[in-house]
Amino acid sequence: MTVCYAMPPVRGKLTHGAPLAPLVWFKSGGAAEYLFEPADVDDLATFLYALDPSVPVMGLGLGSNLIVRDGGVPGVVVRLGKTFAKVERLDATTLRCGGGASGILVSSNARDAGIAGLEFMRSIPGTVGGFVRMNGGAYGREVEDVLVEADVILRSGERRTLALGDLGYTYRHSDLPAGAIVVGATFRGHPGEPSAIQAEMDRIAAAREESQPLRSRTGGSTFKNPEGHKAWQLVDQAGCRGLRKGDAQVSEKHCNFLLNLGDATSADIEGLGEEVREKVKAKSGVILEWEIQRVGVAK
Ligand SMILES: Cc1cc2nc3c(=O)[nH]c(=O)nc-3n(C[C@H](O)[C@H](O)[C@H](O)COP(=O)(O)OP(=O)(O)OC[C@H]3O[C@@H](n4cnc5c(N)ncnc54)[C@H](O)[C@@H]3O)c2cc1C
């Protein structure tokens, strides 16, 4: 990446050539041409307004559904820090959450406020920005079921509140405009007893612990479940459980998860995923679609 753009002044932190591997779950991949950690919403909006419109921009949450390719990410990667991680109760069933708030923070606040229906976020290790973008979900619920509206800064720097219907949600997909950054979201649940909500969160956490490699370098579900199928079953039936490419491996515990066992490159991980897709297609005829977002350029 040799292009150097004129960067508008910022109040937050703007870093040239910032390594992204430490910021994503797979712990692999190259650097962001620029990493911007805005001081607040105004800082982000002013920056995007002034930024050359040809410069690509992408949001980064906790990197829990992301392969960053080894050549890095051109343009600006925006990461939301603590000022974007607040959660506020609006009324008896509604929470307003910053785009950088984690799923655990949102679900814990909902419990304390006696708001049920957001427990599923307890198990998704990302941020509100990632949930809104990905229509994250688990245990029969997804963002589409609880979102009232999302506050975004468009690539142009314009602030917009997008209603649920504007986001074009389908399974693990939204029509969030390219380059838009989600800075907040309002979620609505229903009245519940904090102790019952905690019990449901505990049940979800235990189920996760049993079925997923949670303390590994991974990216969550690799492929979307095709209509009428479970991706993990197709991967298993194609003989891919435990399959390796360098230090990348299909998890033995949950074979819709890929792992970085140590020094895997993003090319190893993505290449292994493509090999799995080919084997599944040959075995069952089903073409798996990536759920993990793959960003940046190869080395
Ligand atoms: C162990 C494990 C278990 C998981 N279980 C689940 C599960 O049960 N259900 C599920 O749905 N997912 C699951 N995931 C995947 C992942 O947690 C979700 O997709 C989550 O929504 C990603 O959030 P993130 O903040 O980490 O986003 P990232 O991984 O950082 O980014 C994902 C996408 O969202 C975009 N994005 C991130 N933040 C913003 C923002 N502020 N504004 C605009 N775009 C943004 C990125 O550009 C990228 O396209 C799991 C992952 C792991 C590692």
JSON list of C-alpha atoms in Angstrom, two decimals, residues 98-271:
[
{"chain": "A", "resi": 98, "resn": "GLY", "atom": "CA", "xyz": [-23.26, 3.02, 21.68]},
{"chain": "A", "resi": 99, "resn": "GLY", "atom": "CA", "xyz": [-21.86, 1.36, 18.55]},
{"chain": "A", "resi": 100, "resn": "GLY", "atom": "CA", "xyz": [-18.79, 0.19, 20.47]},
{"chain": "A", "resi": 101, "resn": "ALA", "atom": "CA", "xyz": [-20.71, -1.48, 23.35]},
{"chain": "A", "resi": 102, "resn": "SER", "atom": "CA", "xyz": [-20.13, -5.24, 23.63]},
{"chain": "A", "resi": 103, "resn": "GLY", "atom": "CA", "xyz": [-22.88, -7.87, 23.61]},
{"chain": "A", "resi": 104, "resn": "ILE", "atom": "CA", "xyz": [-22.13, -8.73, 27.25]},
{"chain": "A", "resi": 105, "resn": "LEU", "atom": "CA", "xyz": [-22.49, -5.07, 28.27]},
{"chain": "A", "resi": 106, "resn": "VAL", "atom": "CA", "xyz": [-25.82, -4.69, 26.43]},
{"chain": "A", "resi": 107, "resn": "SER", "atom": "CA", "xyz": [-27.31, -7.91, 27.82]},
{"chain": "A", "resi": 108, "resn": "SER", "atom": "CA", "xyz": [-26.09, -7.17, 31.37]},
{"chain": "A", "resi": 109, "resn": "ASN", "atom": "CA", "xyz": [-27.62, -3.68, 31.27]},
{"chain": "A", "resi": 110, "resn": "ALA", "atom": "CA", "xyz": [-30.86, -5.14, 29.92]},
{"chain": "A", "resi": 111, "resn": "ARG", "atom": "CA", "xyz": [-30.91, -7.60, 32.84]},
{"chain": "A", "resi": 112, "resn": "ASP", "atom": "CA", "xyz": [-30.34, -4.84, 35.41]},
{"chain": "A", "resi": 113, "resn": "ALA", "atom": "CA", "xyz": [-33.15, -2.79, 33.82]},
{"chain": "A", "resi": 114, "resn": "GLY", "atom": "CA", "xyz": [-35.53, -5.78, 33.81]},
{"chain": "A", "resi": 115, "resn": "ILE", "atom": "CA", "xyz": [-35.63, -5.95, 30.02]},
{"chain": "A", "resi": 116, "resn": "ALA", "atom": "CA", "xyz": [-35.92, -9.48, 28.60]},
{"chain": "A", "resi": 117, "resn": "GLY", "atom": "CA", "xyz": [-35.33, -10.54, 24.99]},
{"chain": "A", "resi": 118, "resn": "LEU", "atom": "CA", "xyz": [-31.74, -9.33, 24.61]},
{"chain": "A", "resi": 119, "resn": "GLU", "atom": "CA", "xyz": [-30.12, -12.32, 26.36]},
{"chain": "A", "resi": 120, "resn": "PHE", "atom": "CA", "xyz": [-28.90, -13.75, 23.05]},
{"chain": "A", "resi": 121, "resn": "MET", "atom": "CA", "xyz": [-26.36, -10.92, 22.77]},
{"chain": "A", "resi": 122, "resn": "ARG", "atom": "CA", "xyz": [-24.61, -12.42, 25.81]},
{"chain": "A", "resi": 123, "resn": "SER", "atom": "CA", "xyz": [-23.20, -15.10, 23.53]},
{"chain": "A", "resi": 124, "resn": "ILE", "atom": "CA", "xyz": [-22.05, -13.01, 20.58]},
{"chain": "A", "resi": 125, "resn": "PRO", "atom": "CA", "xyz": [-18.53, -11.68, 21.22]},
{"chain": "A", "resi": 126, "resn": "GLY", "atom": "CA", "xyz": [-18.82, -8.51, 19.11]},
{"chain": "A", "resi": 127, "resn": "THR", "atom": "CA", "xyz": [-20.00, -4.93, 19.34]},
{"chain": "A", "resi": 128, "resn": "VAL", "atom": "CA", "xyz": [-23.30, -3.22, 18.60]},
{"chain": "A", "resi": 129, "resn": "GLY", "atom": "CA", "xyz": [-21.81, -1.89, 15.34]},
{"chain": "A", "resi": 130, "resn": "GLY", "atom": "CA", "xyz": [-20.96, -5.43, 14.22]},
{"chain": "A", "resi": 131, "resn": "PHE", "atom": "CA", "xyz": [-24.36, -6.79, 15.35]},
{"chain": "A", "resi": 132, "resn": "VAL", "atom": "CA", "xyz": [-26.26, -4.14, 13.38]},
{"chain": "A", "resi": 133, "resn": "ARG", "atom": "CA", "xyz": [-24.12, -4.67, 10.29]},
{"chain": "A", "resi": 134, "resn": "MET", "atom": "CA", "xyz": [-24.24, -8.49, 10.44]},
{"chain": "A", "resi": 135, "resn": "ASN", "atom": "CA", "xyz": [-27.80, -8.98, 11.81]},
{"chain": "A", "resi": 136, "resn": "GLY", "atom": "CA", "xyz": [-26.11, -11.04, 14.51]},
{"chain": "A", "resi": 137, "resn": "GLY", "atom": "CA", "xyz": [-28.22, -13.67, 16.21]},
{"chain": "A", "resi": 138, "resn": "ALA", "atom": "CA", "xyz": [-28.30, -16.81, 18.29]},
{"chain": "A", "resi": 139, "resn": "TYR", "atom": "CA", "xyz": [-30.78, -19.12, 19.98]},
{"chain": "A", "resi": 140, "resn": "GLY", "atom": "CA", "xyz": [-33.67, -18.18, 17.71]},
{"chain": "A", "resi": 141, "resn": "ARG", "atom": "CA", "xyz": [-33.32, -14.39, 17.94]},
{"chain": "A", "resi": 142, "resn": "GLU", "atom": "CA", "xyz": [-31.42, -11.87, 15.88]},
{"chain": "A", "resi": 143, "resn": "VAL", "atom": "CA", "xyz": [-30.89, -8.11, 15.76]},
{"chain": "A", "resi": 144, "resn": "GLU", "atom": "CA", "xyz": [-33.80, -7.69, 13.35]},
{"chain": "A", "resi": 145, "resn": "ASP", "atom": "CA", "xyz": [-36.16, -8.85, 16.14]},
{"chain": "A", "resi": 146, "resn": "VAL", "atom": "CA", "xyz": [-35.06, -6.22, 18.68]},
{"chain": "A", "resi": 147, "resn": "LEU", "atom": "CA", "xyz": [-33.72, -3.23, 16.73]},
{"chain": "A", "resi": 148, "resn": "VAL", "atom": "CA", "xyz": [-35.78, -0.03, 16.74]},
{"chain": "A", "resi": 149, "resn": "GLU", "atom": "CA", "xyz": [-33.30, 2.18, 14.89]},
{"chain": "A", "resi": 150, "resn": "ALA", "atom": "CA", "xyz": [-29.59, 2.64, 14.26]},
{"chain": "A", "resi": 151, "resn": "ASP", "atom": "CA", "xyz": [-27.58, 5.87, 14.28]},
{"chain": "A", "resi": 152, "resn": "VAL", "atom": "CA", "xyz": [-24.99, 5.96, 11.55]},
{"chain": "A", "resi": 153, "resn": "ILE", "atom": "CA", "xyz": [-22.49, 8.35, 10.07]},
{"chain": "A", "resi": 154, "resn": "LEU", "atom": "CA", "xyz": [-22.55, 7.90, 6.32]},
{"chain": "A", "resi": 155, "resn": "ARG", "atom": "CA", "xyz": [-19.32, 7.88, 4.31]},
{"chain": "A", "resi": 156, "resn": "SER", "atom": "CA", "xyz": [-20.12, 11.51, 3.36]},
{"chain": "A", "resi": 157, "resn": "GLY", "atom": "CA", "xyz": [-20.07, 12.52, 7.03]},
{"chain": "A", "resi": 158, "resn": "GLU", "atom": "CA", "xyz": [-23.86, 12.95, 7.12]},
{"chain": "A", "resi": 159, "resn": "ARG", "atom": "CA", "xyz": [-25.61, 11.71, 10.27]},
{"chain": "A", "resi": 160, "resn": "ARG", "atom": "CA", "xyz": [-28.63, 9.49, 9.71]},
{"chain": "A", "resi": 161, "resn": "THR", "atom": "CA", "xyz": [-31.01, 7.54, 11.88]},
{"chain": "A", "resi": 162, "resn": "LEU", "atom": "CA", "xyz": [-31.97, 4.38, 10.01]},
{"chain": "A", "resi": 163, "resn": "ALA", "atom": "CA", "xyz": [-35.25, 2.71, 10.94]},
{"chain": "A", "resi": 164, "resn": "LEU", "atom": "CA", "xyz": [-35.39, -1.08, 11.07]},
{"chain": "A", "resi": 165, "resn": "GLY", "atom": "CA", "xyz": [-36.99, -1.19, 7.60]},
{"chain": "A", "resi": 166, "resn": "ASP", "atom": "CA", "xyz": [-34.11, 0.80, 6.07]},
{"chain": "A", "resi": 167, "resn": "LEU", "atom": "CA", "xyz": [-31.60, -1.94, 6.89]},
{"chain": "A", "resi": 168, "resn": "GLY", "atom": "CA", "xyz": [-32.97, -4.61, 4.53]},
{"chain": "A", "resi": 169, "resn": "TYR", "atom": "CA", "xyz": [-32.24, -7.41, 6.97]},
{"chain": "A", "resi": 170, "resn": "THR", "atom": "CA", "xyz": [-32.05, -11.03, 5.94]},
{"chain": "A", "resi": 171, "resn": "TYR", "atom": "CA", "xyz": [-30.11, -13.89, 7.60]},
{"chain": "A", "resi": 172, "resn": "ARG", "atom": "CA", "xyz": [-26.69, -12.46, 8.67]},
{"chain": "A", "resi": 173, "resn": "HIS", "atom": "CA", "xyz": [-27.03, -9.64, 6.16]},
{"chain": "A", "resi": 174, "resn": "SER", "atom": "CA", "xyz": [-27.91, -5.95, 6.15]},
{"chain": "A", "resi": 175, "resn": "ASP", "atom": "CA", "xyz": [-28.05, -3.29, 3.47]},
{"chain": "A", "resi": 176, "resn": "LEU", "atom": "CA", "xyz": [-25.99, -0.90, 5.61]},
{"chain": "A", "resi": 177, "resn": "PRO", "atom": "CA", "xyz": [-24.55, 1.58, 3.06]},
{"chain": "A", "resi": 178, "resn": "ALA", "atom": "CA", "xyz": [-20.88, 1.00, 2.14]},
{"chain": "A", "resi": 179, "resn": "GLY", "atom": "CA", "xyz": [-18.53, 3.01, 4.34]},
{"chain": "A", "resi": 180, "resn": "ALA", "atom": "CA", "xyz": [-21.26, 3.89, 6.88]},
{"chain": "A", "resi": 181, "resn": "ILE", "atom": "CA", "xyz": [-20.26, 3.62, 10.54]},
{"chain": "A", "resi": 182, "resn": "VAL", "atom": "CA", "xyz": [-22.84, 2.53, 13.11]},
{"chain": "A", "resi": 183, "resn": "VAL", "atom": "CA", "xyz": [-22.37, 4.77, 16.16]},
{"chain": "A", "resi": 184, "resn": "GLY", "atom": "CA", "xyz": [-25.42, 3.68, 18.13]},
{"chain": "A", "resi": 185, "resn": "ALA", "atom": "CA", "xyz": [-28.53, 1.54, 18.17]},
{"chain": "A", "resi": 186, "resn": "THR", "atom": "CA", "xyz": [-31.81, 1.41, 20.07]},
{"chain": "A", "resi": 187, "resn": "PHE", "atom": "CA", "xyz": [-33.01, -2.05, 21.07]},
{"chain": "A", "resi": 188, "resn": "ARG", "atom": "CA", "xyz": [-36.43, -2.99, 22.47]},
{"chain": "A", "resi": 189, "resn": "GLY", "atom": "CA", "xyz": [-37.22, -6.05, 24.54]},
{"chain": "A", "resi": 190, "resn": "HIS", "atom": "CA", "xyz": [-40.08, -6.82, 26.93]},
{"chain": "A", "resi": 191, "resn": "PRO", "atom": "CA", "xyz": [-40.49, -6.64, 30.71]},
{"chain": "A", "resi": 192, "resn": "GLY", "atom": "CA", "xyz": [-38.76, -9.46, 32.60]},
{"chain": "A", "resi": 193, "resn": "GLU", "atom": "CA", "xyz": [-37.45, -10.47, 36.03]},
{"chain": "A", "resi": 194, "resn": "PRO", "atom": "CA", "xyz": [-33.70, -9.82, 36.36]},
{"chain": "A", "resi": 195, "resn": "SER", "atom": "CA", "xyz": [-33.19, -13.23, 37.99]},
{"chain": "A", "resi": 196, "resn": "ALA", "atom": "CA", "xyz": [-34.95, -15.01, 35.10]},
{"chain": "A", "resi": 197, "resn": "ILE", "atom": "CA", "xyz": [-32.97, -12.99, 32.58]},
{"chain": "A", "resi": 198, "resn": "GLN", "atom": "CA", "xyz": [-29.72, -13.92, 34.34]},
{"chain": "A", "resi": 199, "resn": "ALA", "atom": "CA", "xyz": [-30.74, -17.58, 34.34]},
{"chain": "A", "resi": 200, "resn": "GLU", "atom": "CA", "xyz": [-31.29, -17.44, 30.57]},
{"chain": "A", "resi": 201, "resn": "MET", "atom": "CA", "xyz": [-27.91, -15.72, 30.09]},
{"chain": "A", "resi": 202, "resn": "ASP", "atom": "CA", "xyz": [-26.25, -18.45, 32.16]},
{"chain": "A", "resi": 203, "resn": "ARG", "atom": "CA", "xyz": [-27.98, -21.16, 30.13]},
{"chain": "A", "resi": 204, "resn": "ILE", "atom": "CA", "xyz": [-26.77, -19.57, 26.89]},
{"chain": "A", "resi": 205, "resn": "ALA", "atom": "CA", "xyz": [-23.21, -19.15, 28.20]},
{"chain": "A", "resi": 206, "resn": "ALA", "atom": "CA", "xyz": [-23.07, -22.81, 29.30]},
{"chain": "A", "resi": 207, "resn": "ALA", "atom": "CA", "xyz": [-24.42, -24.06, 25.96]},
{"chain": "A", "resi": 208, "resn": "ARG", "atom": "CA", "xyz": [-21.77, -22.01, 24.17]},
{"chain": "A", "resi": 209, "resn": "GLU", "atom": "CA", "xyz": [-18.97, -23.28, 26.35]},
{"chain": "A", "resi": 210, "resn": "GLU", "atom": "CA", "xyz": [-19.94, -26.84, 25.52]},
{"chain": "A", "resi": 211, "resn": "SER", "atom": "CA", "xyz": [-20.24, -26.45, 21.75]},
{"chain": "A", "resi": 212, "resn": "GLN", "atom": "CA", "xyz": [-17.75, -23.79, 20.58]},
{"chain": "A", "resi": 213, "resn": "PRO", "atom": "CA", "xyz": [-13.98, -23.24, 20.77]},
{"chain": "A", "resi": 214, "resn": "LEU", "atom": "CA", "xyz": [-14.40, -19.95, 22.69]},
{"chain": "A", "resi": 215, "resn": "ARG", "atom": "CA", "xyz": [-10.84, -19.44, 23.85]},
{"chain": "A", "resi": 216, "resn": "SER", "atom": "CA", "xyz": [-9.30, -19.96, 20.43]},
{"chain": "A", "resi": 217, "resn": "ARG", "atom": "CA", "xyz": [-8.17, -17.73, 17.62]},
{"chain": "A", "resi": 218, "resn": "THR", "atom": "CA", "xyz": [-11.28, -18.02, 15.47]},
{"chain": "A", "resi": 219, "resn": "GLY", "atom": "CA", "xyz": [-13.86, -16.01, 13.55]},
{"chain": "A", "resi": 220, "resn": "GLY", "atom": "CA", "xyz": [-17.16, -17.52, 14.69]},
{"chain": "A", "resi": 221, "resn": "SER", "atom": "CA", "xyz": [-19.37, -19.29, 12.16]},
{"chain": "A", "resi": 222, "resn": "THR", "atom": "CA", "xyz": [-17.43, -19.48, 8.92]},
{"chain": "A", "resi": 223, "resn": "PHE", "atom": "CA", "xyz": [-20.32, -20.19, 6.55]},
{"chain": "A", "resi": 224, "resn": "LYS", "atom": "CA", "xyz": [-24.00, -19.26, 6.60]},
{"chain": "A", "resi": 225, "resn": "ASN", "atom": "CA", "xyz": [-26.43, -22.13, 7.09]},
{"chain": "A", "resi": 226, "resn": "PRO", "atom": "CA", "xyz": [-27.82, -22.82, 3.60]},
{"chain": "A", "resi": 227, "resn": "GLU", "atom": "CA", "xyz": [-31.63, -23.07, 3.34]},
{"chain": "A", "resi": 228, "resn": "GLY", "atom": "CA", "xyz": [-32.65, -26.44, 4.81]},
{"chain": "A", "resi": 229, "resn": "HIS", "atom": "CA", "xyz": [-29.10, -27.39, 5.94]},
{"chain": "A", "resi": 230, "resn": "LYS", "atom": "CA", "xyz": [-26.69, -26.87, 8.82]},
{"chain": "A", "resi": 231, "resn": "ALA", "atom": "CA", "xyz": [-23.31, -25.70, 7.53]},
{"chain": "A", "resi": 232, "resn": "TRP", "atom": "CA", "xyz": [-21.42, -27.70, 10.18]},
{"chain": "A", "resi": 233, "resn": "GLN", "atom": "CA", "xyz": [-23.12, -30.94, 9.14]},
{"chain": "A", "resi": 234, "resn": "LEU", "atom": "CA", "xyz": [-22.22, -30.42, 5.48]},
{"chain": "A", "resi": 235, "resn": "VAL", "atom": "CA", "xyz": [-18.61, -29.69, 6.47]},
{"chain": "A", "resi": 236, "resn": "ASP", "atom": "CA", "xyz": [-18.53, -32.79, 8.65]},
{"chain": "A", "resi": 237, "resn": "GLN", "atom": "CA", "xyz": [-20.10, -35.03, 5.98]},
{"chain": "A", "resi": 238, "resn": "ALA", "atom": "CA", "xyz": [-17.48, -33.79, 3.48]},
{"chain": "A", "resi": 239, "resn": "GLY", "atom": "CA", "xyz": [-14.79, -35.16, 5.82]},
{"chain": "A", "resi": 240, "resn": "CYS", "atom": "CA", "xyz": [-13.39, -31.76, 6.76]},
{"chain": "A", "resi": 241, "resn": "ARG", "atom": "CA", "xyz": [-13.50, -31.96, 10.58]},
{"chain": "A", "resi": 242, "resn": "GLY", "atom": "CA", "xyz": [-9.93, -31.33, 11.74]},
{"chain": "A", "resi": 243, "resn": "LEU", "atom": "CA", "xyz": [-8.67, -30.56, 8.18]},
{"chain": "A", "resi": 244, "resn": "ARG", "atom": "CA", "xyz": [-5.44, -28.49, 8.23]},
{"chain": "A", "resi": 245, "resn": "LYS", "atom": "CA", "xyz": [-3.62, -26.04, 6.00]},
{"chain": "A", "resi": 246, "resn": "GLY", "atom": "CA", "xyz": [-0.45, -24.80, 7.66]},
{"chain": "A", "resi": 247, "resn": "ASP", "atom": "CA", "xyz": [-1.47, -23.63, 11.11]},
{"chain": "A", "resi": 248, "resn": "ALA", "atom": "CA", "xyz": [-5.09, -23.17, 10.05]},
{"chain": "A", "resi": 249, "resn": "GLN", "atom": "CA", "xyz": [-7.50, -25.93, 11.06]},
{"chain": "A", "resi": 250, "resn": "VAL", "atom": "CA", "xyz": [-11.20, -26.78, 10.88]},
{"chain": "A", "resi": 251, "resn": "SER", "atom": "CA", "xyz": [-12.19, -27.03, 14.56]},
{"chain": "A", "resi": 252, "resn": "GLU", "atom": "CA", "xyz": [-12.67, -30.58, 15.87]},
{"chain": "A", "resi": 253, "resn": "LYS", "atom": "CA", "xyz": [-15.18, -29.23, 18.40]},
{"chain": "A", "resi": 254, "resn": "HIS", "atom": "CA", "xyz": [-17.40, -27.26, 16.00]},
{"chain": "A", "resi": 255, "resn": "CYS", "atom": "CA", "xyz": [-16.61, -27.80, 12.36]},
{"chain": "A", "resi": 256, "resn": "ASN", "atom": "CA", "xyz": [-18.17, -24.56, 11.12]},
{"chain": "A", "resi": 257, "resn": "PHE", "atom": "CA", "xyz": [-15.35, -22.78, 13.00]},
{"chain": "A", "resi": 258, "resn": "LEU", "atom": "CA", "xyz": [-11.84, -22.27, 11.58]},
{"chain": "A", "resi": 259, "resn": "LEU", "atom": "CA", "xyz": [-8.90, -21.93, 13.96]},
{"chain": "A", "resi": 260, "resn": "ASN", "atom": "CA", "xyz": [-5.50, -20.31, 13.88]},
{"chain": "A", "resi": 261, "resn": "LEU", "atom": "CA", "xyz": [-3.41, -22.82, 15.85]},
{"chain": "A", "resi": 262, "resn": "GLY", "atom": "CA", "xyz": [-0.47, -20.43, 16.12]},
{"chain": "A", "resi": 263, "resn": "ASP", "atom": "CA", "xyz": [1.19, -18.89, 13.11]},
{"chain": "A", "resi": 264, "resn": "ALA", "atom": "CA", "xyz": [-1.46, -19.25, 10.40]},
{"chain": "A", "resi": 265, "resn": "THR", "atom": "CA", "xyz": [-1.56, -16.45, 7.87]},
{"chain": "A", "resi": 266, "resn": "SER", "atom": "CA", "xyz": [-4.89, -15.08, 6.71]},
{"chain": "A", "resi": 267, "resn": "ALA", "atom": "CA", "xyz": [-4.13, -16.72, 3.34]},
{"chain": "A", "resi": 268, "resn": "ASP", "atom": "CA", "xyz": [-3.88, -20.10, 5.13]},
{"chain": "A", "resi": 269, "resn": "ILE", "atom": "CA", "xyz": [-7.21, -19.50, 6.89]},
{"chain": "A", "resi": 270, "resn": "GLU", "atom": "CA", "xyz": [-9.07, -18.22, 3.83]},
{"chain": "A", "resi": 271, "resn": "GLY", "atom": "CA", "xyz": [-7.47, -20.94, 1.64]}
]
